[in-house]
């Protein structure tokens, strides 16, 4: 795995980095935020994980549900990709996802659960709509 706090952003290919929120620097003392796409270490780390996963379980035949935008994820990787944005036209209540069981091969839900009233119910729903051969994160 490449150094994710590095010289080239694995999301946009940018090579300029600036301080993170509140002027934060990375643990190595380098500026963590990509100037090109605003990604932080966690975005680039997730991107790397998905890129590695895609090597042995190709996403091109998979359906994905993504709860909230995440710059680490490229919708083009998947055969189908549904995006829910809170308050948007396709806003899904993850405590009551109106989709059939096992509907999606990949369910992506990063930095969302902490904003949900009943996270236990949300986790049950995310598991319910995830296929048995798929995964969610
Ligand atoms: Zn970038």
Coordinates of C-alpha atoms and ligand atoms in Angstrom, one line a residue:
X1 CA 0.0 0.0 0.0
X2 CA 1.2 3.4 -0.9
X3 CA 1.8 6.1 1.7
X4 CA -1.6 7.7 2.0
X5 CA -0.2 10.9 3.4
X6 CA 1.9 11.3 0.5
X7 CA 3.0 12.9 -2.6
X8 CA 0.1 12.0 -5.0
X9 CA -3.5 11.8 -4.1
X10 CA -5.0 8.4 -5.1
X11 CA -8.4 10.0 -5.7
X12 CA -7.6 12.9 -8.0
X13 CA -3.9 12.6 -8.8
X14 CA -3.2 15.9 -7.2
X15 CA 0.1 16.5 -5.5
X16 CA -0.5 19.6 -3.4
X17 CA -1.6 19.2 0.2
X18 CA -2.7 21.7 2.7
X19 CA -3.5 21.7 6.5
X20 CA -6.6 19.7 7.5
X21 CA -9.6 21.0 9.6
X22 CA -8.5 23.4 12.3
X23 CA -5.0 23.6 10.8
X24 CA -4.3 19.9 11.7
X25 CA -1.3 18.2 10.3
X26 CA -0.9 14.4 9.9
X27 CA 1.0 12.3 12.4
X28 CA 4.0 12.6 10.2
X29 CA 3.8 16.4 10.3
X30 CA 2.7 16.8 6.7
X31 CA -0.4 18.6 5.6
X32 CA -3.2 16.0 5.1
X33 CA -5.8 17.6 2.9
X34 CA -5.5 17.3 -0.9
X35 CA -5.8 20.7 -2.5
X36 CA -7.3 19.1 -5.6
X37 CA -10.2 17.2 -4.2
X38 CA -10.2 18.1 -0.5
X39 CA -9.7 14.4 0.6
X40 CA -8.2 13.6 3.9
X41 CA -6.3 10.5 4.9
X42 CA -9.5 8.6 5.7
X43 CA -10.8 9.1 2.2
X44 CA -7.6 8.0 0.6
X45 CA -7.3 5.0 2.9
X46 CA -10.9 4.0 2.0
X47 CA -10.1 4.5 -1.7
X48 CA -7.1 2.2 -1.4
X49 CA -9.2 -0.5 0.3
X50 CA -11.8 -0.3 -2.4
X51 CA -9.2 -0.4 -5.1
X52 CA -7.7 -3.5 -3.6
X53 CA -11.1 -5.2 -3.1
X54 CA -11.9 -4.5 -6.7
X55 CA -8.9 -6.6 -7.7
X56 CA -10.3 -9.8 -6.4
X57 CA -14.1 -9.1 -6.3
X58 CA -14.6 -6.9 -9.3
X59 CA -17.4 -4.3 -8.8
X60 CA -18.3 -4.1 -12.5
X61 CA -21.2 -6.6 -12.1
X62 CA -22.2 -5.4 -8.7
X63 CA -25.0 -3.1 -7.5
X64 CA -24.2 -0.5 -5.0
X65 CA -26.1 1.7 -2.6
X66 CA -24.2 4.6 -1.2
X67 CA -25.6 6.6 1.7
X68 CA -24.2 10.1 1.5
X69 CA -21.5 11.3 -0.9
X70 CA -17.9 10.1 -0.3
X71 CA -15.2 11.2 -2.6
X72 CA -13.4 7.9 -2.0
X73 CA -16.0 6.1 -4.0
X74 CA -16.3 6.2 -7.8
X75 CA -19.8 5.3 -8.9
X76 CA -18.5 4.2 -12.3
X77 CA -16.9 1.2 -10.6
X78 CA -20.3 -0.5 -10.3
X79 CA -22.9 -2.0 -12.7
X80 CA -25.5 0.2 -10.9
X81 CA -25.1 2.8 -8.2
X82 CA -27.8 4.5 -6.2
X83 CA -26.9 7.5 -4.1
X84 CA -28.9 8.8 -1.2
X85 CA -28.2 12.3 0.0
X86 CA -29.9 13.5 3.1
X87 CA -32.7 15.9 2.3
X88 CA -32.2 15.3 -1.4
X89 CA -34.6 13.8 -4.0
X90 CA -33.4 10.3 -3.3
X91 CA -33.0 10.6 0.5
X92 CA -33.3 7.2 2.1
X93 CA -34.1 6.8 5.8
X94 CA -31.6 4.1 6.7
X95 CA -33.7 3.1 9.7
X96 CA -36.4 2.0 7.2
X97 CA -34.9 1.4 3.8
X98 CA -37.7 0.9 1.3
X99 CA -35.9 -1.7 -0.7
X100 CA -36.1 -5.5 -1.0
X101 CA -33.9 -7.9 1.0
X102 CA -30.5 -8.6 -0.4
X103 CA -31.0 -5.8 -3.0
X104 CA -27.4 -4.6 -3.1
X105 CA -24.0 -6.2 -3.4
X106 CA -22.2 -3.3 -1.9
X107 CA -23.7 -0.8 0.7
X108 CA -21.5 2.1 1.5
X109 CA -22.3 4.2 4.6
X110 CA -19.4 6.1 6.0
X111 CA -19.6 8.8 8.6
X112 CA -23.4 8.5 8.7
X113 CA -24.4 6.2 11.6
X114 CA -23.3 8.8 14.2
X115 CA -26.1 11.1 12.9
X116 CA -28.9 8.5 13.0
X117 CA -31.3 8.4 15.9
X118 CA -31.6 4.6 16.1
X119 CA -28.3 3.2 14.8
X120 CA -29.2 -0.3 15.8
X121 CA -32.2 -0.3 13.5
X122 CA -30.1 1.3 10.8
X123 CA -27.5 -1.4 11.0
X124 CA -30.2 -4.1 10.8
X125 CA -31.6 -2.4 7.7
X126 CA -28.2 -2.0 6.1
X127 CA -27.5 -5.7 6.7
X128 CA -31.0 -6.6 5.3
X129 CA -30.5 -4.9 2.0
X130 CA -26.9 -6.2 1.6
X131 CA -26.7 -9.4 -0.4
X132 CA -25.3 -12.5 1.3
X133 CA -22.3 -12.4 -1.0
X134 CA -21.8 -8.7 -0.7
X135 CA -20.7 -6.4 2.0
X136 CA -21.4 -3.0 3.6
X137 CA -19.1 -0.6 5.2
Ligands
LIG1 ZN1 -7.1 14.6 -4.4

